[in-house]
PDB file of C-alpha atoms in Angstrom:
ATOM      1  CA  MET R   1     -41.870  61.595  11.817  1.00 70.00           C
ATOM      2  CA  LEU R   2     -42.404  60.322   7.809  1.00 81.00           C
ATOM      3  CA  PHE R   3     -42.355  62.951   6.970  1.00 75.00           C
ATOM      4  CA  SER R   4     -39.565  64.550   8.773  1.00 80.00           C
ATOM      5  CA  ASP R   5     -37.335  61.164   7.994  1.00 82.00           C
ATOM      6  CA  ILE R   6     -38.445  61.468   4.144  1.00 85.00           C
ATOM      7  CA  ASN R   7     -37.214  65.170   4.227  1.00 80.00           C
ATOM      8  CA  GLY R   8     -34.245  64.184   6.117  1.00 77.00           C
ATOM      9  CA  ILE R   9     -30.859  63.935   4.975  1.00 77.00           C
ATOM     10  CA  LYS R  10     -30.560  60.236   6.046  1.00 88.00           C
ATOM     11  CA  LYS R  11     -30.896  58.227   2.507  1.00 93.00           C
ATOM     12  CA  ARG R  12     -33.819  55.444   2.948  1.00 95.00           C
ATOM     13  CA  LYS R  13     -34.495  52.364   0.855  1.00 97.00           C
ATOM     14  CA  ILE R  14     -38.270  52.777  -0.702  1.00 98.00           C
ATOM     15  CA  VAL R  15     -40.352  50.343  -2.309  1.00 98.00           C
ATOM     16  CA  LEU R  16     -43.345  51.388  -4.031  1.00 98.00           C
ATOM     17  CA  LEU R  17     -46.073  48.536  -4.817  1.00 98.00           C
ATOM     18  CA  PRO R  18     -48.669  48.854  -7.538  1.00 98.00           C
ATOM     19  CA  HIS R  19     -51.660  46.395  -8.088  1.00 96.00           C
ATOM     20  CA  ASN R  20     -51.382  43.817 -10.387  1.00 92.00           C
ATOM     21  CA  ASN R  21     -52.122  44.737 -13.689  1.00 91.00           C
ATOM     22  CA  PRO R  22     -51.871  48.133 -12.640  1.00 95.00           C
ATOM     23  CA  ASP R  23     -54.080  50.731 -14.400  1.00 94.00           C
ATOM     24  CA  GLY R  24     -53.127  54.301 -15.563  1.00 95.00           C
ATOM     25  CA  ASP R  25     -54.027  55.589 -11.896  1.00 97.00           C
ATOM     26  CA  ALA R  26     -51.366  52.940 -10.255  1.00 97.00           C
ATOM     27  CA  LEU R  27     -48.581  53.287 -12.254  1.00 98.00           C
ATOM     28  CA  GLY R  28     -49.108  57.392 -13.111  1.00 98.00           C
ATOM     29  CA  SER R  29     -48.946  57.271  -9.037  1.00 98.00           C
ATOM     30  CA  SER R  30     -46.438  55.185  -8.580  1.00 98.00           C
ATOM     31  CA  LEU R  31     -44.206  56.514 -11.097  1.00 98.00           C
ATOM     32  CA  ALA R  32     -44.952  60.088 -10.007  1.00 98.00           C
ATOM     33  CA  LEU R  33     -43.753  58.419  -6.318  1.00 98.00           C
ATOM     34  CA  LEU R  34     -40.627  57.359  -8.060  1.00 98.00           C
ATOM     35  CA  PHE R  35     -39.159  60.555  -9.712  1.00 98.00           C
ATOM     36  CA  TYR R  36     -40.008  62.254  -6.383  1.00 97.00           C
ATOM     37  CA  PHE R  37     -38.455  60.245  -4.220  1.00 97.00           C
ATOM     38  CA  ARG R  38     -35.705  60.493  -6.293  1.00 96.00           C
ATOM     39  CA  LYS R  39     -35.146  64.080  -6.219  1.00 95.00           C
ATOM     40  CA  LEU R  40     -35.202  63.735  -2.398  1.00 95.00           C
ATOM     41  CA  LYS R  41     -32.326  61.571  -2.953  1.00 95.00           C
ATOM     42  CA  HIS R  42     -33.538  58.285  -2.113  1.00 97.00           C
ATOM     43  CA  ASP R  43     -32.973  54.797  -2.850  1.00 97.00           C
ATOM     44  CA  VAL R  44     -35.866  53.880  -4.988  1.00 98.00           C
ATOM     45  CA  ASP R  45     -37.687  50.927  -6.586  1.00 98.00           C
ATOM     46  CA  LEU R  46     -41.003  50.793  -8.430  1.00 98.00           C
ATOM     47  CA  ILE R  47     -41.754  47.011  -8.458  1.00 98.00           C
ATOM     48  CA  SER R  48     -45.055  45.792 -10.341  1.00 98.00           C
ATOM     49  CA  PRO R  49     -46.729  42.247  -9.254  1.00 97.00           C
ATOM     50  CA  THR R  50     -47.359  41.869 -13.347  1.00 94.00           C
ATOM     51  CA  GLU R  51     -47.070  42.962 -16.261  1.00 93.00           C
ATOM     52  CA  TYR R  52     -48.564  45.926 -17.385  1.00 92.00           C
ATOM     53  CA  SER R  53     -50.419  47.229 -20.737  1.00 88.00           C
ATOM     54  CA  GLU R  54     -48.284  48.036 -24.000  1.00 85.00           C
ATOM     55  CA  SER R  55     -50.302  51.442 -23.799  1.00 86.00           C
ATOM     56  CA  PHE R  56     -48.591  52.904 -20.700  1.00 93.00           C
ATOM     57  CA  GLN R  57     -45.005  52.135 -22.028  1.00 93.00           C
ATOM     58  CA  TRP R  58     -44.664  55.687 -22.965  1.00 95.00           C
ATOM     59  CA  LEU R  59     -44.983  57.191 -19.169  1.00 97.00           C
ATOM     60  CA  PRO R  60     -42.139  58.592 -18.031  1.00 97.00           C
ATOM     61  CA  GLY R  61     -40.095  56.232 -16.262  1.00 97.00           C
ATOM     62  CA  SER R  62     -41.640  53.019 -16.995  1.00 97.00           C
ATOM     63  CA  LYS R  63     -37.882  51.330 -18.196  1.00 96.00           C
ATOM     64  CA  ASP R  64     -37.562  51.412 -14.468  1.00 97.00           C
ATOM     65  CA  ILE R  65     -40.236  49.466 -13.229  1.00 98.00           C
ATOM     66  CA  LEU R  66     -38.706  45.807 -12.092  1.00 98.00           C
ATOM     67  CA  VAL R  67     -41.441  43.714 -13.024  1.00 97.00           C
ATOM     68  CA  LEU R  68     -42.241  40.032 -10.654  1.00 97.00           C
ATOM     69  CA  SER R  69     -41.202  37.263 -12.584  1.00 96.00           C
ATOM     70  CA  GLU R  70     -39.422  33.769 -11.795  1.00 94.00           C
ATOM     71  CA  LYS R  71     -36.211  35.772 -12.979  1.00 96.00           C
ATOM     72  CA  THR R  72     -36.720  38.697 -10.830  1.00 97.00           C
ATOM     73  CA  GLN R  73     -37.892  36.935  -7.582  1.00 96.00           C
ATOM     74  CA  SER R  74     -34.559  37.322  -5.790  1.00 96.00           C
ATOM     75  CA  LEU R  75     -33.940  40.298  -6.455  1.00 97.00           C
ATOM     76  CA  VAL R  76     -37.493  41.194  -5.238  1.00 97.00           C
ATOM     77  CA  LYS R  77     -37.880  39.790  -1.698  1.00 96.00           C
ATOM     78  CA  ASN R  78     -34.349  41.029  -1.280  1.00 97.00           C
ATOM     79  CA  LYS R  79     -35.389  44.468  -2.084  1.00 97.00           C
ATOM     80  CA  ILE R  80     -38.002  43.829  -0.052  1.00 97.00           C
ATOM     81  CA  ILE R  81     -36.425  42.482   3.024  1.00 96.00           C
ATOM     82  CA  ASN R  82     -33.890  45.044   2.744  1.00 96.00           C
ATOM     83  CA  SER R  83     -36.163  48.292   2.535  1.00 97.00           C
ATOM     84  CA  ASP R  84     -36.843  50.840   4.959  1.00 96.00           C
ATOM     85  CA  TYR R  85     -40.336  52.118   3.529  1.00 97.00           C
ATOM     86  CA  ILE R  86     -42.785  50.210   1.418  1.00 97.00           C
ATOM     87  CA  PHE R  87     -45.775  52.289  -0.235  1.00 98.00           C
ATOM     88  CA  PHE R  88     -48.676  49.900  -0.910  1.00 97.00           C
ATOM     89  CA  VAL R  89     -50.221  52.259  -4.198  1.00 98.00           C
ATOM     90  CA  ASP R  90     -53.661  52.092  -5.042  1.00 97.00           C
ATOM     91  CA  PHE R  91     -54.685  49.234  -3.834  1.00 94.00           C
ATOM     92  CA  ASN R  92     -55.635  48.239   0.036  1.00 91.00           C
ATOM     93  CA  ASN R  93     -55.584  44.484   0.007  1.00 87.00           C
ATOM     94  CA  LEU R  94     -52.547  42.351  -0.259  1.00 89.00           C
ATOM     95  CA  SER R  95     -54.117  39.614  -2.398  1.00 86.00           C
ATOM     96  CA  ARG R  96     -53.753  42.707  -5.353  1.00 90.00           C
ATOM     97  CA  ILE R  97     -49.867  42.237  -5.354  1.00 94.00           C
ATOM     98  CA  LYS R  98     -49.942  38.408  -6.086  1.00 88.00           C
ATOM     99  CA  ASP R  99     -46.562  36.644  -4.534  1.00 92.00           C
ATOM    100  CA  ILE R 100     -44.928  39.398  -3.582  1.00 95.00           C
ATOM    101  CA  LYS R 101     -47.024  39.361  -0.338  1.00 93.00           C
ATOM    102  CA  ASN R 102     -45.396  36.265   0.650  1.00 93.00           C
ATOM    103  CA  PHE R 103     -42.322  38.450   0.912  1.00 95.00           C
ATOM    104  CA  LEU R 104     -43.420  40.875   3.197  1.00 94.00           C
ATOM    105  CA  SER R 105     -43.623  39.010   6.673  1.00 90.00           C
ATOM    106  CA  HIS R 106     -39.845  39.144   6.299  1.00 90.00           C
ATOM    107  CA  SER R 107     -39.342  42.749   5.671  1.00 94.00           C
ATOM    108  CA  LYS R 108     -39.084  45.248   8.886  1.00 94.00           C
ATOM    109  CA  ALA R 109     -40.035  48.332   6.758  1.00 96.00           C
ATOM    110  CA  LYS R 110     -42.418  50.756   7.609  1.00 96.00           C
ATOM    111  CA  LYS R 111     -45.802  50.132   5.597  1.00 96.00           C
ATOM    112  CA  ILE R 112     -47.141  53.143   3.986  1.00 96.00           C
ATOM    113  CA  LEU R 113     -51.073  52.988   2.111  1.00 97.00           C
ATOM    114  CA  ILE R 114     -51.730  55.598   0.006  1.00 97.00           C
ATOM    115  CA  ASP R 115     -55.189  54.174  -1.880  1.00 97.00           C
ATOM    116  CA  HIS R 116     -58.561  55.851  -2.450  1.00 95.00           C
ATOM    117  CA  HIS R 117     -60.729  52.030  -2.086  1.00 92.00           C
ATOM    118  CA  PRO R 118     -62.989  51.774   0.712  1.00 88.00           C
ATOM    119  CA  PHE R 119     -62.184  49.553   3.844  1.00 85.00           C
ATOM    120  CA  PRO R 120     -58.568  49.552   4.115  1.00 87.00           C
ATOM    121  CA  PHE R 121     -56.581  47.121   6.018  1.00 81.00           C
ATOM    122  CA  PHE R 122     -54.016  48.498   8.809  1.00 76.00           C
ATOM    123  CA  PHE R 123     -51.032  50.185   8.074  1.00 89.00           C
ATOM    124  CA  ASP R 124     -48.417  51.558   9.868  1.00 93.00           C
ATOM    125  CA  PHE R 125     -49.377  54.922   8.002  1.00 94.00           C
ATOM    126  CA  MET R 126     -52.371  55.542   5.737  1.00 94.00           C
ATOM    127  CA  PHE R 127     -53.343  58.548   3.256  1.00 95.00           C
ATOM    128  CA  SER R 128     -56.700  57.058   2.631  1.00 95.00           C
ATOM    129  CA  ASP R 129     -59.795  58.531   1.375  1.00 95.00           C
ATOM    130  CA  PRO R 130     -62.060  56.896  -0.574  1.00 93.00           C
ATOM    131  CA  SER R 131     -63.998  60.226  -1.630  1.00 93.00           C
ATOM    132  CA  VAL R 132     -61.350  60.965  -3.798  1.00 96.00           C
ATOM    133  CA  SER R 133     -61.311  60.720  -8.135  1.00 95.00           C
ATOM    134  CA  ALA R 134     -58.132  58.790  -8.309  1.00 97.00           C
ATOM    135  CA  THR R 135     -54.793  57.509  -5.997  1.00 98.00           C
ATOM    136  CA  SER R 136     -53.163  60.181  -7.996  1.00 98.00           C
ATOM    137  CA  VAL R 137     -54.787  63.057  -6.233  1.00 98.00           C
ATOM    138  CA  LEU R 138     -53.483  61.405  -3.206  1.00 98.00           C
ATOM    139  CA  VAL R 139     -50.056  61.867  -4.167  1.00 98.00           C
ATOM    140  CA  PHE R 140     -50.536  65.210  -4.948  1.00 98.00           C
ATOM    141  CA  ARG R 141     -51.668  65.759  -1.443  1.00 97.00           C
ATOM    142  CA  PHE R 142     -49.150  63.788   0.076  1.00 96.00           C
ATOM    143  CA  ILE R 143     -46.209  65.935  -1.755  1.00 95.00           C
ATOM    144  CA  SER R 144     -47.941  68.999  -0.676  1.00 93.00           C
ATOM    145  CA  ASP R 145     -48.259  68.258   3.167  1.00 89.00           C
ATOM    146  CA  MET R 146     -44.290  67.648   2.877  1.00 86.00           C
ATOM    147  CA  ASN R 147     -44.091  71.530   1.484  1.00 84.00           C
ATOM    148  CA  ASN R 148     -42.171  70.553  -1.485  1.00 85.00           C
ATOM    149  CA  LEU R 149     -44.866  70.519  -4.635  1.00 90.00           C
ATOM    150  CA  SER R 150     -41.822  72.969  -5.687  1.00 92.00           C
ATOM    151  CA  LYS R 151     -40.136  69.335  -6.821  1.00 94.00           C
ATOM    152  CA  ILE R 152     -43.344  68.801  -9.091  1.00 97.00           C
ATOM    153  CA  ASP R 153     -41.578  68.755 -12.727  1.00 97.00           C
ATOM    154  CA  ILE R 154     -42.819  68.145 -15.778  1.00 97.00           C
ATOM    155  CA  LYS R 155     -42.270  64.168 -15.754  1.00 98.00           C
ATOM    156  CA  ILE R 156     -43.976  64.025 -11.970  1.00 98.00           C
ATOM    157  CA  ALA R 157     -47.124  66.323 -13.005  1.00 98.00           C
ATOM    158  CA  THR R 158     -47.117  64.066 -16.628  1.00 98.00           C
ATOM    159  CA  CYS R 159     -47.527  60.917 -14.476  1.00 98.00           C
ATOM    160  CA  LEU R 160     -50.150  62.549 -12.198  1.00 98.00           C
ATOM    161  CA  TYR R 161     -51.928  63.751 -14.811  1.00 98.00           C
ATOM    162  CA  VAL R 162     -52.823  60.135 -16.665  1.00 98.00           C
ATOM    163  CA  GLY R 163     -53.677  59.074 -13.171  1.00 98.00           C
ATOM    164  CA  LEU R 164     -56.001  61.498 -13.454  1.00 97.00           C
ATOM    165  CA  ILE R 165     -57.784  61.227 -16.622  1.00 96.00           C
ATOM    166  CA  THR R 166     -57.687  57.629 -16.490  1.00 94.00           C
ATOM    167  CA  ASP R 167     -59.326  57.172 -13.076  1.00 94.00           C
ATOM    168  CA  THR R 168     -62.218  59.380 -14.299  1.00 94.00           C
ATOM    169  CA  GLY R 169     -62.907  58.457 -17.353  1.00 89.00           C
ATOM    170  CA  PHE R 170     -61.571  61.725 -18.710  1.00 92.00           C
ATOM    171  CA  PHE R 171     -63.188  63.246 -16.011  1.00 94.00           C
ATOM    172  CA  ARG R 172     -66.286  62.189 -16.852  1.00 88.00           C
ATOM    173  CA  PHE R 173     -66.990  59.734 -13.491  1.00 87.00           C
ATOM    174  CA  PRO R 174     -69.403  61.789 -10.701  1.00 87.00           C
ATOM    175  CA  SER R 175     -66.076  61.222  -8.733  1.00 90.00           C
ATOM    176  CA  VAL R 176     -64.561  64.209  -9.887  1.00 95.00           C
ATOM    177  CA  THR R 177     -64.352  67.760  -7.570  1.00 96.00           C
ATOM    178  CA  SER R 178     -63.266  71.188  -7.888  1.00 97.00           C
ATOM    179  CA  GLU R 179     -60.390  69.445  -6.206  1.00 97.00           C
ATOM    180  CA  THR R 180     -59.786  67.118  -9.291  1.00 97.00           C
ATOM    181  CA  HIS R 181     -59.980  69.754 -11.614  1.00 97.00           C
ATOM    182  CA  PHE R 182     -57.631  72.181  -9.041  1.00 97.00           C
ATOM    183  CA  ILE R 183     -55.237  69.547  -9.171  1.00 98.00           C
ATOM    184  CA  ALA R 184     -55.280  68.989 -13.002  1.00 98.00           C
ATOM    185  CA  GLY R 185     -54.656  72.737 -13.531  1.00 97.00           C
ATOM    186  CA  LYS R 186     -51.859  72.759 -11.281  1.00 97.00           C
ATOM    187  CA  LEU R 187     -50.222  69.827 -12.995  1.00 97.00           C
ATOM    188  CA  ILE R 188     -50.753  71.997 -16.607  1.00 97.00           C
ATOM    189  CA  GLU R 189     -48.918  74.713 -15.281  1.00 97.00           C
ATOM    190  CA  LYS R 190     -45.964  72.388 -14.930  1.00 96.00           C
ATOM    191  CA  GLY R 191     -46.010  72.434 -19.059  1.00 97.00           C
ATOM    192  CA  ILE R 192     -47.380  68.891 -19.527  1.00 97.00           C
ATOM    193  CA  ASP R 193     -47.933  68.333 -23.175  1.00 96.00           C
ATOM    194  CA  ILE R 194     -51.987  67.184 -23.009  1.00 95.00           C
ATOM    195  CA  ASN R 195     -51.765  66.816 -26.485  1.00 94.00           C
ATOM    196  CA  HIS R 196     -49.031  64.256 -26.219  1.00 93.00           C
ATOM    197  CA  ILE R 197     -50.705  62.513 -23.485  1.00 95.00           C
ATOM    198  CA  HIS R 198     -54.260  62.171 -24.793  1.00 91.00           C
ATOM    199  CA  ASP R 199     -52.986  60.820 -28.429  1.00 89.00           C
ATOM    200  CA  HIS R 200     -50.603  57.772 -26.271  1.00 90.00           C
ATOM    201  CA  LEU R 201     -53.974  57.124 -24.145  1.00 86.00           C
ATOM    202  CA  GLN R 202     -56.674  57.116 -27.024  1.00 75.00           C
ATOM    203  CA  GLU R 203     -54.277  55.189 -29.353  1.00 61.00           C
ATOM    204  CA  LYS R 204     -54.900  52.155 -27.929  1.00 58.00           C
ATOM    205  CA  TYR R 205     -56.120  49.569 -30.155  1.00 64.00           C
ATOM    206  CA  ASN R 206     -53.478  47.467 -32.380  1.00 73.00           C
ATOM    207  CA  GLU R 207     -55.482  45.105 -34.700  1.00 81.00           C
ATOM    208  CA  ASN R 208     -55.804  41.972 -32.701  1.00 81.00           C
ATOM    209  CA  ARG R 209     -57.159  44.220 -29.608  1.00 83.00           C
ATOM    210  CA  LEU R 210     -59.709  45.431 -32.066  1.00 87.00           C
ATOM    211  CA  LYS R 211     -60.685  42.110 -33.528  1.00 88.00           C
ATOM    212  CA  LEU R 212     -61.044  41.092 -29.205  1.00 89.00           C
ATOM    213  CA  LEU R 213     -63.295  43.666 -28.826  1.00 91.00           C
ATOM    214  CA  SER R 214     -65.327  43.111 -31.718  1.00 92.00           C
ATOM    215  CA  LYS R 215     -65.525  39.641 -30.609  1.00 93.00           C
ATOM    216  CA  ALA R 216     -66.758  40.597 -27.121  1.00 94.00           C
ATOM    217  CA  LEU R 217     -69.063  42.773 -28.732  1.00 95.00           C
ATOM    218  CA  LYS R 218     -70.573  40.302 -30.637  1.00 96.00           C
ATOM    219  CA  LYS R 219     -71.760  37.764 -27.456  1.00 96.00           C
ATOM    220  CA  LEU R 220     -73.430  41.004 -25.608  1.00 97.00           C
ATOM    221  CA  LYS R 221     -76.377  40.119 -24.042  1.00 97.00           C
ATOM    222  CA  VAL R 222     -78.985  42.535 -22.511  1.00 97.00           C
ATOM    223  CA  ILE R 223     -81.321  42.198 -20.053  1.00 97.00           C
ATOM    224  CA  LYS R 224     -83.566  44.662 -20.332  1.00 96.00           C
ATOM    225  CA  LYS R 225     -85.838  44.122 -17.213  1.00 96.00           C
ATOM    226  CA  TYR R 226     -82.562  44.518 -14.712  1.00 96.00           C
ATOM    227  CA  ARG R 227     -81.327  47.316 -17.155  1.00 97.00           C
ATOM    228  CA  THR R 228     -77.853  45.148 -17.378  1.00 98.00           C
ATOM    229  CA  VAL R 229     -75.473  44.058 -19.929  1.00 98.00           C
ATOM    230  CA  TYR R 230     -72.699  41.283 -20.545  1.00 98.00           C
ATOM    231  CA  THR R 231     -70.359  40.147 -22.302  1.00 98.00           C
ATOM    232  CA  SER R 232     -67.159  37.733 -21.517  1.00 97.00           C
ATOM    233  CA  ILE R 233     -64.027  36.599 -23.417  1.00 94.00           C
ATOM    234  CA  ASN R 234     -62.839  33.151 -23.389  1.00 93.00           C
ATOM    235  CA  ALA R 235     -59.825  31.376 -23.400  1.00 90.00           C
ATOM    236  CA  SER R 236     -59.777  30.466 -26.958  1.00 90.00           C
ATOM    237  CA  ASP R 237     -60.558  34.084 -28.150  1.00 88.00           C
ATOM    238  CA  ILE R 238     -57.313  35.440 -26.731  1.00 84.00           C
ATOM    239  CA  ASN R 239     -55.221  32.762 -27.879  1.00 82.00           C
ATOM    240  CA  PHE R 240     -56.591  33.248 -31.569  1.00 81.00           C
ATOM    241  CA  TYR R 241     -56.126  37.211 -31.338  1.00 77.00           C
ATOM    242  CA  SER R 242     -53.089  36.951 -29.635  1.00 78.00           C
ATOM    243  CA  TYR R 243     -53.853  38.810 -26.067  1.00 79.00           C
ATOM    244  CA  LYS R 244     -51.378  40.895 -24.839  1.00 78.00           C
ATOM    245  CA  GLN R 245     -51.842  42.444 -20.805  1.00 76.00           C
ATOM    246  CA  GLY R 246     -54.693  45.236 -20.871  1.00 77.00           C
ATOM    247  CA  ASP R 247     -55.898  44.108 -24.356  1.00 81.00           C
ATOM    248  CA  THR R 248     -59.282  43.947 -22.731  1.00 87.00           C
ATOM    249  CA  GLU R 249     -59.290  47.153 -21.209  1.00 84.00           C
ATOM    250  CA  GLY R 250     -62.098  49.121 -21.788  1.00 85.00           C
ATOM    251  CA  ILE R 251     -65.113  46.653 -23.139  1.00 92.00           C
ATOM    252  CA  ILE R 252     -66.954  46.894 -20.447  1.00 93.00           C
ATOM    253  CA  THR R 253     -67.658  50.729 -20.589  1.00 91.00           C
ATOM    254  CA  TYR R 254     -69.190  49.855 -23.945  1.00 93.00           C
ATOM    255  CA  GLY R 255     -72.217  48.135 -22.564  1.00 94.00           C
ATOM    256  CA  LEU R 256     -73.096  51.502 -19.898  1.00 92.00           C
ATOM    257  CA  GLY R 257     -73.489  53.532 -23.392  1.00 91.00           C
ATOM    258  CA  ILE R 258     -76.732  51.651 -24.360  1.00 95.00           C
ATOM    259  CA  LYS R 259     -79.915  53.797 -23.398  1.00 94.00           C
ATOM    260  CA  ASN R 260     -81.494  52.632 -19.842  1.00 95.00           C
ATOM    261  CA  ILE R 261     -78.374  50.216 -19.059  1.00 97.00           C
ATOM    262  CA  ILE R 262     -77.007  50.991 -15.343  1.00 96.00           C
ATOM    263  CA  LEU R 263     -74.909  47.232 -15.026  1.00 97.00           C
ATOM    264  CA  SER R 264     -71.927  46.293 -17.447  1.00 98.00           C
ATOM    265  CA  VAL R 265     -70.689  43.260 -16.262  1.00 98.00           C
ATOM    266  CA  PHE R 266     -67.382  41.797 -18.143  1.00 98.00           C
ATOM    267  CA  PHE R 267     -66.734  37.858 -17.628  1.00 97.00           C
ATOM    268  CA  PHE R 268     -62.581  36.927 -18.537  1.00 95.00           C
ATOM    269  CA  GLU R 269     -61.202  33.536 -19.066  1.00 93.00           C
ATOM    270  CA  GLU R 270     -57.985  34.287 -19.070  1.00 84.00           C
ATOM    271  CA  LYS R 271     -56.534  30.897 -19.135  1.00 77.00           C
ATOM    272  CA  GLU R 272     -58.663  27.793 -19.220  1.00 71.00           C
ATOM    273  CA  LYS R 273     -58.438  27.404 -15.898  1.00 71.00           C
ATOM    274  CA  TYR R 274     -60.059  29.097 -12.423  1.00 73.00           C
ATOM    275  CA  PRO R 275     -60.546  31.820 -11.386  1.00 88.00           C
ATOM    276  CA  ILE R 276     -63.317  33.709 -13.532  1.00 94.00           C
ATOM    277  CA  LYS R 277     -62.217  37.484 -13.238  1.00 94.00           C
ATOM    278  CA  ILE R 278     -65.408  39.868 -13.190  1.00 97.00           C
ATOM    279  CA  SER R 279     -65.579  43.145 -13.539  1.00 96.00           C
ATOM    280  CA  PHE R 280     -68.133  45.552 -12.928  1.00 97.00           C
ATOM    281  CA  ARG R 281     -69.281  48.835 -13.981  1.00 95.00           C
ATOM    282  CA  SER R 282     -72.466  50.719 -12.671  1.00 95.00           C
ATOM    283  CA  LYS R 283     -74.493  54.198 -13.146  1.00 92.00           C
ATOM    284  CA  GLY R 284     -76.416  55.679 -10.451  1.00 91.00           C
ATOM    285  CA  ASN R 285     -76.767  54.507  -6.862  1.00 92.00           C
ATOM    286  CA  PHE R 286     -76.052  50.658  -7.821  1.00 95.00           C
ATOM    287  CA  ASP R 287     -72.667  49.821  -5.940  1.00 95.00           C
ATOM    288  CA  VAL R 288     -70.697  47.286  -7.693  1.00 96.00           C
ATOM    289  CA  ASN R 289     -68.318  47.445  -4.314  1.00 93.00           C
ATOM    290  CA  LEU R 290     -70.922  46.353  -2.387  1.00 94.00           C
ATOM    291  CA  PHE R 291     -72.043  44.188  -4.894  1.00 97.00           C
ATOM    292  CA  ALA R 292     -68.242  42.184  -5.771  1.00 95.00           C
ATOM    293  CA  ARG R 293     -67.789  42.115  -2.333  1.00 93.00           C
ATOM    294  CA  LYS R 294     -70.562  40.059  -1.095  1.00 95.00           C
ATOM    295  CA  HIS R 295     -71.410  37.567  -4.320  1.00 96.00           C
ATOM    296  CA  PHE R 296     -67.949  37.617  -6.211  1.00 95.00           C
ATOM    297  CA  ARG R 297     -64.760  37.776  -3.419  1.00 91.00           C
ATOM    298  CA  GLY R 298     -64.225  41.661  -4.610  1.00 90.00           C
ATOM    299  CA  GLY R 299     -64.491  45.057  -4.581  1.00 89.00           C
ATOM    300  CA  GLY R 300     -63.428  48.476  -5.538  1.00 89.00           C
ATOM    301  CA  HIS R 301     -65.732  51.338  -5.824  1.00 89.00           C
ATOM    302  CA  LYS R 302     -69.109  52.175  -5.596  1.00 91.00           C
ATOM    303  CA  ASN R 303     -69.534  52.753  -9.908  1.00 91.00           C
ATOM    304  CA  ALA R 304     -66.873  50.691 -10.918  1.00 91.00           C
ATOM    305  CA  SER R 305     -65.075  47.095  -9.183  1.00 93.00           C
ATOM    306  CA  GLY R 306     -63.922  43.525  -9.593  1.00 93.00           C
ATOM    307  CA  GLY R 307     -64.028  40.129  -8.141  1.00 93.00           C
ATOM    308  CA  ILE R 308     -63.074  36.496  -9.303  1.00 93.00           C
ATOM    309  CA  LEU R 309     -65.172  32.899  -9.028  1.00 94.00           C
ATOM    310  CA  GLU R 310     -63.207  29.510  -9.021  1.00 93.00           C
ATOM    311  CA  LYS R 311     -66.065  28.204 -11.169  1.00 93.00           C
ATOM    312  CA  SER R 312     -66.060  27.668 -15.061  1.00 93.00           C
ATOM    313  CA  LEU R 313     -66.801  30.386 -17.238  1.00 95.00           C
ATOM    314  CA  SER R 314     -70.160  29.247 -17.951  1.00 95.00           C
ATOM    315  CA  GLU R 315     -70.757  28.213 -14.523  1.00 96.00           C
ATOM    316  CA  THR R 316     -69.441  32.407 -13.575  1.00 96.00           C
ATOM    317  CA  ILE R 317     -72.136  33.635 -16.062  1.00 97.00           C
ATOM    318  CA  GLN R 318     -75.396  31.352 -14.626  1.00 97.00           C
ATOM    319  CA  TYR R 319     -74.112  31.962 -10.838  1.00 97.00           C
ATOM    320  CA  PHE R 320     -74.260  35.967 -11.735  1.00 98.00           C
ATOM    321  CA  LEU R 321     -77.636  35.517 -13.585  1.00 97.00           C
ATOM    322  CA  ASN R 322     -79.367  33.653 -10.519  1.00 97.00           C
ATOM    323  CA  ILE R 323     -78.258  36.440  -8.484  1.00 97.00           C
ATOM    324  CA  ILE R 324     -79.073  39.516 -10.507  1.00 96.00           C
ATOM    325  CA  PRO R 325     -82.977  38.788 -10.196  1.00 96.00           C
ATOM    326  CA  PHE R 326     -82.849  39.759  -6.305  1.00 94.00           C
ATOM    327  CA  TYR R 327     -81.567  43.137  -7.047  1.00 92.00           C
ATOM    328  CA  LEU R 328     -84.371  44.674  -9.441  1.00 85.00           C
TER     329      LEU R 328
END
């Protein structure tokens, strides 16, 4: 029913929703769907709950993203209420779309999930597979299932490729499979400029961002007994270094580069108030998805997850330090 309706001649109103602070996979998947549905002559809007990192502003179609704000709130609400289909891309918990979730109860649209995180909530249609390396894989499958791979042009291929490489750590993570590389190969056949893409993604450090990274590395604490490393950034740090959305991305990965470390944690106080945002990265069998769900009202993947805590930064760190001995 879904495939036949979207492939039909009737024009539909479609809203695409990535999660807040969208990363490369969320943006890449959503923008690919934006271009794809436009090719099918549908009326499509991509709405982000928050601003996104300037390191992704070069992506094709990024200027068409409607970001929720006080000025756009009425417009966003109207588009959601009047849509025929709403696609939830790269997340499965409505808390990830901030205030946009308040508009959903007013909409009669069919709700479609395209996501690779575990434990999804119920949607009208679900394309969910936690075993895949990126939501971009599922978008490729989605287009393939609709027998429309020929509609993947260089813009769609570029967006999907960005989703693949950012969510797999440039094909380094354990989630990478032969399918990941097969899809990457198909996208490369579309003529994407790999050097151009990698240059944009690797040239990500403006002066203030680099200084913020330096600040975090100076605060790095290693707990050898628990093979754990953690660091933090507080509100005064980001105010001093003129923080922009996305400037703390990648900080957490440095800890995992230390020999014998299997858990890296990053605490982020964006404003001088609760909650504190926590990111977790792990190696091997330590499941930070379950860890974040149990202790930090969060979740994600086995080796990459996040959470929040309604405490001060120092209290949050101490809470974590009290918990970690139980996971020796």
